[in-house]
PDB file of C-alpha atoms in Angstrom:
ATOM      1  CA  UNK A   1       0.000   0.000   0.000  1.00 45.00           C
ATOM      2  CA  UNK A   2       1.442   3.712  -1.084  1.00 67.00           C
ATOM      3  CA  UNK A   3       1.139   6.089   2.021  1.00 75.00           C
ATOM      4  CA  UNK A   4       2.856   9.025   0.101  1.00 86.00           C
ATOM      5  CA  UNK A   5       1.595  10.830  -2.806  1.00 91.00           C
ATOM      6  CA  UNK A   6       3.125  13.943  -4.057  1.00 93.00           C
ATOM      7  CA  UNK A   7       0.179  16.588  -2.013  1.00 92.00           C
ATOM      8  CA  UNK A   8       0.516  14.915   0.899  1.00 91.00           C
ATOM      9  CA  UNK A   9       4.725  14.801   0.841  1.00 94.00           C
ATOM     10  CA  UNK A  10       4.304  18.652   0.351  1.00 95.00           C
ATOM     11  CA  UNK A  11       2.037  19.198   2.649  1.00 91.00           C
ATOM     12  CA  UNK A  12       4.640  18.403   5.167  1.00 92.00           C
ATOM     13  CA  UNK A  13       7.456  20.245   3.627  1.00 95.00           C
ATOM     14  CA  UNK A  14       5.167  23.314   3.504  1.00 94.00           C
ATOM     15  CA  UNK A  15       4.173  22.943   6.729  1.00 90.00           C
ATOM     16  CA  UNK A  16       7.494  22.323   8.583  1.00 92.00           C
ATOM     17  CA  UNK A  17       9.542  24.623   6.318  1.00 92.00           C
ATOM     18  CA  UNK A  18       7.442  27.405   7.914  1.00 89.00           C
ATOM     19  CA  UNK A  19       8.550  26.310  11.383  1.00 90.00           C
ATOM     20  CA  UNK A  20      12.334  25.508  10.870  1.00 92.00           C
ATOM     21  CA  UNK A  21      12.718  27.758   8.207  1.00 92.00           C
ATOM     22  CA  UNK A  22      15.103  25.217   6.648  1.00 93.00           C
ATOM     23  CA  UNK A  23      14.281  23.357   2.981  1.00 95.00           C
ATOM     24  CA  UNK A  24      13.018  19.898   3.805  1.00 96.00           C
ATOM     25  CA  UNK A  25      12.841  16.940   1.094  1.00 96.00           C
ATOM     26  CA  UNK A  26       9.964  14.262   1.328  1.00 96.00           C
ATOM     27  CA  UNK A  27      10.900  10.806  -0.276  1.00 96.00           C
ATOM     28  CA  UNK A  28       8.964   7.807  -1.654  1.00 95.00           C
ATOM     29  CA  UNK A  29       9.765   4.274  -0.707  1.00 94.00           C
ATOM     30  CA  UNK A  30      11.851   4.052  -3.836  1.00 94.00           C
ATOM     31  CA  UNK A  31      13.676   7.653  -2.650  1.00 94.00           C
ATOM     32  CA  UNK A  32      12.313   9.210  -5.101  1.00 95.00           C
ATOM     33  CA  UNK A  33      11.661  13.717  -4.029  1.00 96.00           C
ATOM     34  CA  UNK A  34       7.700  13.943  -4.372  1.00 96.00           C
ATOM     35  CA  UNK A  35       7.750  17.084  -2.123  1.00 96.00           C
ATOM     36  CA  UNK A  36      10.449  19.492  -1.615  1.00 96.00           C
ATOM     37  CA  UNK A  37      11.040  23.363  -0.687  1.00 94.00           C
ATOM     38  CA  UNK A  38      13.423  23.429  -4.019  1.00 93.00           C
ATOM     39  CA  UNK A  39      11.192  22.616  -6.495  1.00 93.00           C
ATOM     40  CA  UNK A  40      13.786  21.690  -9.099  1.00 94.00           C
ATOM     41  CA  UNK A  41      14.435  18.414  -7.174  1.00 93.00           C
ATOM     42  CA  UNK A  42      11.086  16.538  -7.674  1.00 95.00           C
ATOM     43  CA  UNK A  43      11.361  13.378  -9.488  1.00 95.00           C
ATOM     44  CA  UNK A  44      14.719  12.686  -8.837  1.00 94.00           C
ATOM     45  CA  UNK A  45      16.863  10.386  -7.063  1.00 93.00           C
ATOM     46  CA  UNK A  46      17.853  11.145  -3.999  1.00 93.00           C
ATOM     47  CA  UNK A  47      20.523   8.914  -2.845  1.00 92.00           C
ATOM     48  CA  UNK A  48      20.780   9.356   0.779  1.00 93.00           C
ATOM     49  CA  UNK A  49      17.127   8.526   0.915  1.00 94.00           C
ATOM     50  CA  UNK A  50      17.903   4.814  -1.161  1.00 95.00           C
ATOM     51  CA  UNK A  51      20.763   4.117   1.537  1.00 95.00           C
ATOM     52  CA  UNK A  52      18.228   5.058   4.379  1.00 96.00           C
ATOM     53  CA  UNK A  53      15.559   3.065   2.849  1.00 96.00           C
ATOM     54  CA  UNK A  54      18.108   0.385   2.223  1.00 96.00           C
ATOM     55  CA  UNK A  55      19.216   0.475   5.704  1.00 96.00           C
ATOM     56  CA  UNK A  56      16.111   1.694   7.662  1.00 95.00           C
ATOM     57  CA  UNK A  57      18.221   3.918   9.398  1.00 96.00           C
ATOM     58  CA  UNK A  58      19.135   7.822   9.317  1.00 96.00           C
ATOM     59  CA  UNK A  59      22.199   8.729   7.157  1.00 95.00           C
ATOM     60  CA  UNK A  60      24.205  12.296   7.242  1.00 95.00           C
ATOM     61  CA  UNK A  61      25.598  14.134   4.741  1.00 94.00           C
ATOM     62  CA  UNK A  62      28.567  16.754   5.040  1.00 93.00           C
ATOM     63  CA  UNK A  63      29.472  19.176   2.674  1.00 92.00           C
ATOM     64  CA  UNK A  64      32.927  17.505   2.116  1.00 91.00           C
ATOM     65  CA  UNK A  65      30.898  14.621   1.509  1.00 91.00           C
ATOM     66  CA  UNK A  66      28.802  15.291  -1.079  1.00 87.00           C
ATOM     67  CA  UNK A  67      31.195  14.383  -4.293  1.00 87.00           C
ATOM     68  CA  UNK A  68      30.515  11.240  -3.226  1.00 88.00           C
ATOM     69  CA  UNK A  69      26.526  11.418  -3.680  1.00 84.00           C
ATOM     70  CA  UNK A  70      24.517  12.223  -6.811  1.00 79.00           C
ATOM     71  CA  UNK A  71      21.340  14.746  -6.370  1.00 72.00           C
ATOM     72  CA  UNK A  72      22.166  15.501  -2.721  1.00 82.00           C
ATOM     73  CA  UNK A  73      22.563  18.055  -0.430  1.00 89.00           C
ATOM     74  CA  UNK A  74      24.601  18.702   3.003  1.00 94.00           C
ATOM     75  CA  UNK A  75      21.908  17.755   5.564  1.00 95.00           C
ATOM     76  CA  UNK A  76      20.189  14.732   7.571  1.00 96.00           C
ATOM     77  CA  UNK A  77      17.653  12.136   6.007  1.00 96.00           C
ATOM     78  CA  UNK A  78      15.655   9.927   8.645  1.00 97.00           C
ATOM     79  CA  UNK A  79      13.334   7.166   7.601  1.00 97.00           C
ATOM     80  CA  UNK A  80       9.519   8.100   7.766  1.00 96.00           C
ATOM     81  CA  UNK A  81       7.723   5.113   9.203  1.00 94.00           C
ATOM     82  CA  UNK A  82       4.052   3.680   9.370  1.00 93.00           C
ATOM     83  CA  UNK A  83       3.039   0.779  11.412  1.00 91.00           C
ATOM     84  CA  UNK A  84       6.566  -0.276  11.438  1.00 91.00           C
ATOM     85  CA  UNK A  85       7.487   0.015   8.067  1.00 93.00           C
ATOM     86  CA  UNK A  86       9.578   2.512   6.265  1.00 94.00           C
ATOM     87  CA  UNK A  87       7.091   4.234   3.373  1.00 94.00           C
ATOM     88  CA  UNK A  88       9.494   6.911   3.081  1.00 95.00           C
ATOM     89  CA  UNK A  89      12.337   9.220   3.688  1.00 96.00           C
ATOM     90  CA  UNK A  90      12.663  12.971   5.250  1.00 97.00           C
ATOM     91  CA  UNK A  91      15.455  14.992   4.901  1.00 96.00           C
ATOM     92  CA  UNK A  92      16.638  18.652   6.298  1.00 96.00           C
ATOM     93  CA  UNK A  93      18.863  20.588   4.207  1.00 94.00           C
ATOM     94  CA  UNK A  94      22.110  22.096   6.000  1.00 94.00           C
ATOM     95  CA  UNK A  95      24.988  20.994   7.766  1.00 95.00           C
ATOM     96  CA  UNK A  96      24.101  17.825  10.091  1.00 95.00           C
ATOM     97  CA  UNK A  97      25.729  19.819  12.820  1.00 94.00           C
ATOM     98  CA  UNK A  98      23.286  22.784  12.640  1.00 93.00           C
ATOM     99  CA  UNK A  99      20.132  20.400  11.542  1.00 94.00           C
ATOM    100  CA  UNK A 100      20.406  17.776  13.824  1.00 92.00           C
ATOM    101  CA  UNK A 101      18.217  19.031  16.577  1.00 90.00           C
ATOM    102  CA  UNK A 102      15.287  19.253  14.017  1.00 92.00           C
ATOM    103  CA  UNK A 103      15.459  15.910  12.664  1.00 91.00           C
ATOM    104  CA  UNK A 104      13.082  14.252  15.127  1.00 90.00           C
ATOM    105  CA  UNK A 105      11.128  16.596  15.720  1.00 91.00           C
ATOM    106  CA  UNK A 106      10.564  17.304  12.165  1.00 92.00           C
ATOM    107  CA  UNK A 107      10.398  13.118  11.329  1.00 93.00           C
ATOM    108  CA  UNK A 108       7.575  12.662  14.092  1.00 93.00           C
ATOM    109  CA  UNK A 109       5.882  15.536  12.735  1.00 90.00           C
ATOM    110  CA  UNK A 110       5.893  14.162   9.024  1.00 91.00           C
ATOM    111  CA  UNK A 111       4.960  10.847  10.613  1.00 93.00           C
ATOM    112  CA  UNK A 112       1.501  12.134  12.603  1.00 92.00           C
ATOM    113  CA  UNK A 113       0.628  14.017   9.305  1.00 90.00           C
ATOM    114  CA  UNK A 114       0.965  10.978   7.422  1.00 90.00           C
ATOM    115  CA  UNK A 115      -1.092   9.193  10.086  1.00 91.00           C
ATOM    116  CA  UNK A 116      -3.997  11.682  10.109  1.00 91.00           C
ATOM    117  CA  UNK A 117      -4.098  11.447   6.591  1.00 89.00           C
ATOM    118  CA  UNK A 118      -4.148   8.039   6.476  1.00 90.00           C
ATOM    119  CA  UNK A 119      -7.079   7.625   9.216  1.00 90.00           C
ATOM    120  CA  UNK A 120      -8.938  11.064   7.366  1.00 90.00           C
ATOM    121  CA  UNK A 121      -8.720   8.535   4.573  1.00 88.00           C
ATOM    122  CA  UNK A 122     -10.304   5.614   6.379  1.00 86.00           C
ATOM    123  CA  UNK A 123     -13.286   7.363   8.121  1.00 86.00           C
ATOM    124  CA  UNK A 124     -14.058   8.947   4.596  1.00 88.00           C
ATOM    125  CA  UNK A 125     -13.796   5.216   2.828  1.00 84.00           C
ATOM    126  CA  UNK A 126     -16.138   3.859   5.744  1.00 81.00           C
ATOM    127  CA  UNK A 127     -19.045   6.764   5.273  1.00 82.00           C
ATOM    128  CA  UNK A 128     -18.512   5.630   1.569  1.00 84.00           C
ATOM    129  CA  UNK A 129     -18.823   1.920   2.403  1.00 81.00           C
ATOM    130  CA  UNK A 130     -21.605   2.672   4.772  1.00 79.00           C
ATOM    131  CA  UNK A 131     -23.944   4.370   1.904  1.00 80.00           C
ATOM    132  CA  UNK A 132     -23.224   1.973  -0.362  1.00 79.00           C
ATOM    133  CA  UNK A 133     -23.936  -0.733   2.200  1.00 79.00           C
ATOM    134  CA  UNK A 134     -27.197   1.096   2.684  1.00 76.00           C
ATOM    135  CA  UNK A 135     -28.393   1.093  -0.873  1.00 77.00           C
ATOM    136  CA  UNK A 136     -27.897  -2.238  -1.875  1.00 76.00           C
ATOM    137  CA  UNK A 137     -29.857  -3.353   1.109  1.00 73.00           C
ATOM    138  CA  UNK A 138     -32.869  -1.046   0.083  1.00 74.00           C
ATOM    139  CA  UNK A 139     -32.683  -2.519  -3.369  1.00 74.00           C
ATOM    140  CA  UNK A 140     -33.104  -5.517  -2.195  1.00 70.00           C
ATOM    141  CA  UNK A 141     -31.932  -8.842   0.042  1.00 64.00           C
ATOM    142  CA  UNK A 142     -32.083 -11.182  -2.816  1.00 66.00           C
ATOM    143  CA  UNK A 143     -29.177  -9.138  -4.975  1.00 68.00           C
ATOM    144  CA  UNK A 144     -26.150  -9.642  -2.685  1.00 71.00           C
ATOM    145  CA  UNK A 145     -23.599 -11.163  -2.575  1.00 74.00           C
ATOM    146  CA  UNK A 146     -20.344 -12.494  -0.173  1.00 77.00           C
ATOM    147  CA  UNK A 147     -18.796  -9.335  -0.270  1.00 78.00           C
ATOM    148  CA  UNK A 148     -21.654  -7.302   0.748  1.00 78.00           C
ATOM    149  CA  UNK A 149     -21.150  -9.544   3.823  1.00 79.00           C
ATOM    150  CA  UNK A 150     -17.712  -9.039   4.439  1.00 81.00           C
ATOM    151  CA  UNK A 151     -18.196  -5.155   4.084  1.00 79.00           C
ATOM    152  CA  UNK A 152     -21.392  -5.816   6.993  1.00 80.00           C
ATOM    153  CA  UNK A 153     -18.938  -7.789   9.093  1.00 82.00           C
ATOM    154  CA  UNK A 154     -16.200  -4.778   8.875  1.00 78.00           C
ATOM    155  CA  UNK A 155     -18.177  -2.269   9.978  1.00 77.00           C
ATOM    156  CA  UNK A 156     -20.004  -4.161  12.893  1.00 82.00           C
ATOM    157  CA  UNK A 157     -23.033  -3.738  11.298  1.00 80.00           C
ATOM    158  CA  UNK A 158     -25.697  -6.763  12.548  1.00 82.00           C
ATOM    159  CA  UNK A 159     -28.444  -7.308  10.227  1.00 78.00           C
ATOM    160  CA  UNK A 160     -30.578  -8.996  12.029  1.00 81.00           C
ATOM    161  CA  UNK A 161     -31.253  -6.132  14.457  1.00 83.00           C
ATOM    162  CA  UNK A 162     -35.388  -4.992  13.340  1.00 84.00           C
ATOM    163  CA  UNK A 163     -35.214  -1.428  11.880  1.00 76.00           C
ATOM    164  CA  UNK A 164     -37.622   0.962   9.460  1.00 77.00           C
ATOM    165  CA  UNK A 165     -37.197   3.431   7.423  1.00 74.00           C
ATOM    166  CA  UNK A 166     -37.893   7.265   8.089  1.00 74.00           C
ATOM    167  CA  UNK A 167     -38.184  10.074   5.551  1.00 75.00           C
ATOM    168  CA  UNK A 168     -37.708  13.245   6.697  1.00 69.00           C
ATOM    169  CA  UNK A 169     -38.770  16.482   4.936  1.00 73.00           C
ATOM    170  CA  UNK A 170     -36.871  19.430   5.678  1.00 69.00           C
ATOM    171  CA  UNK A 171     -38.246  22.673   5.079  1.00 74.00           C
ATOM    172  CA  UNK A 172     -35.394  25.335   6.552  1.00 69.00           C
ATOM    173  CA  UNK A 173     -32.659  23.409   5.197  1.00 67.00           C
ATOM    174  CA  UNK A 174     -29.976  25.081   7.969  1.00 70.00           C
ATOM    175  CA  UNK A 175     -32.100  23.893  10.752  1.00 71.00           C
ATOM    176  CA  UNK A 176     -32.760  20.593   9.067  1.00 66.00           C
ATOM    177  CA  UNK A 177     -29.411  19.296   8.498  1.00 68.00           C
ATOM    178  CA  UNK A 178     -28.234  20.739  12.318  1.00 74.00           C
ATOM    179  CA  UNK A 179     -31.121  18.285  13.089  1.00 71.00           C
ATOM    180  CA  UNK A 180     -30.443  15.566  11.125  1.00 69.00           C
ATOM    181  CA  UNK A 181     -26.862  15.245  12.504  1.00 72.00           C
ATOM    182  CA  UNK A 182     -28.006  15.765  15.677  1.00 74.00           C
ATOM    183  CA  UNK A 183     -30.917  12.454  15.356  1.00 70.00           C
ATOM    184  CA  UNK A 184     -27.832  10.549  13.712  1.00 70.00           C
ATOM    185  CA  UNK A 185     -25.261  11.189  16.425  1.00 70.00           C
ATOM    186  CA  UNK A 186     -28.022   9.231  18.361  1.00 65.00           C
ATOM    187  CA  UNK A 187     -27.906   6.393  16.684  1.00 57.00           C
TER     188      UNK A 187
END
């Protein structure tokens, strides 16, 4: 599963570069740049972030070091993990020296985006899965199938609790909806 995506890996360099006021690189799994302050360097290879990928492990680079490197930059890269696995690399721009103190800071921070995202991303795929859910059962017992069941089962759903249908007319719509929220949060 990708984690990543080019939005959400500048997301966190916009959002950190405004805090550290240092240019911050964002990684794929393949250490790719999808996200960086310098916006030259997306899509290339970054190869501090392959040997921290490689390693699963933070790697510095030095200025006197960087001959040795292609498309890098003095600074620190850190591994950006997700339920124990690396999905991607950070790095700080500058000497590790002056940098350092950011780098966990600013790797937990990448790492809480990524997981807010990531849940953001499963409440919005359950409401989905819920509706749909909803509509096959009003069109009808008869037309579903194993999966339907599985998708039940996931959401904790029993259907063989009794329950009816309401319609509800709504006629101030502002007042309706505050309402409607309010009946559902019931229930």
């Amino acid at each position: 599963m990708r984690f990543l995506n080019h939005s959400l890996a500048q997301e966190i360099v916009n959002r950190t570069t405004n805090i550290i006021h240092r240019n911050i690189n964002v990684m794929n799994e393949k250490g790719v740049i999808i996200g960086s302050g310098d916006h030259h360097r997306i899509d290339s290879i970054h190869e501090g972030a392959v040997r921290v990928i490689e390693t699963q492990k933070g790697f510095e680079i030095t200025s006197s070091e960087l001959t040795q490197f292609h498309g890098v930059k003095a600074g620190i890269n850190l591994p950006i993990t997700f339920h124990d696995e690396v999905v991607g690399v950070i790095g700080i721009t500058g000497e590790p020296e002056e940098v350092r103190n950011y780098g966990e800071l600013v790797k937990m921070a990448a790492e809480m985006i990524l997981q807010q995202a990531v849940l953001v991303d499963e409440i919005q795929w359950d409401e989905r899965l819920k509706e749909e859910l909803t509509s096959q059962l009003l069109h009808g017992m008869d037309k579903l199938d194993s999966f339907y069941f599985e998708r039940v089962e996931r959401l904790g759903i029993q259907l063989d609790l009794p329950r009816i249908a309401v319609i509800l007319k709504v006629e101030n719509h502002s007042n309706g909806y505050k309402w409607l929220r309010l009946l559902l949060q019931l229930y």
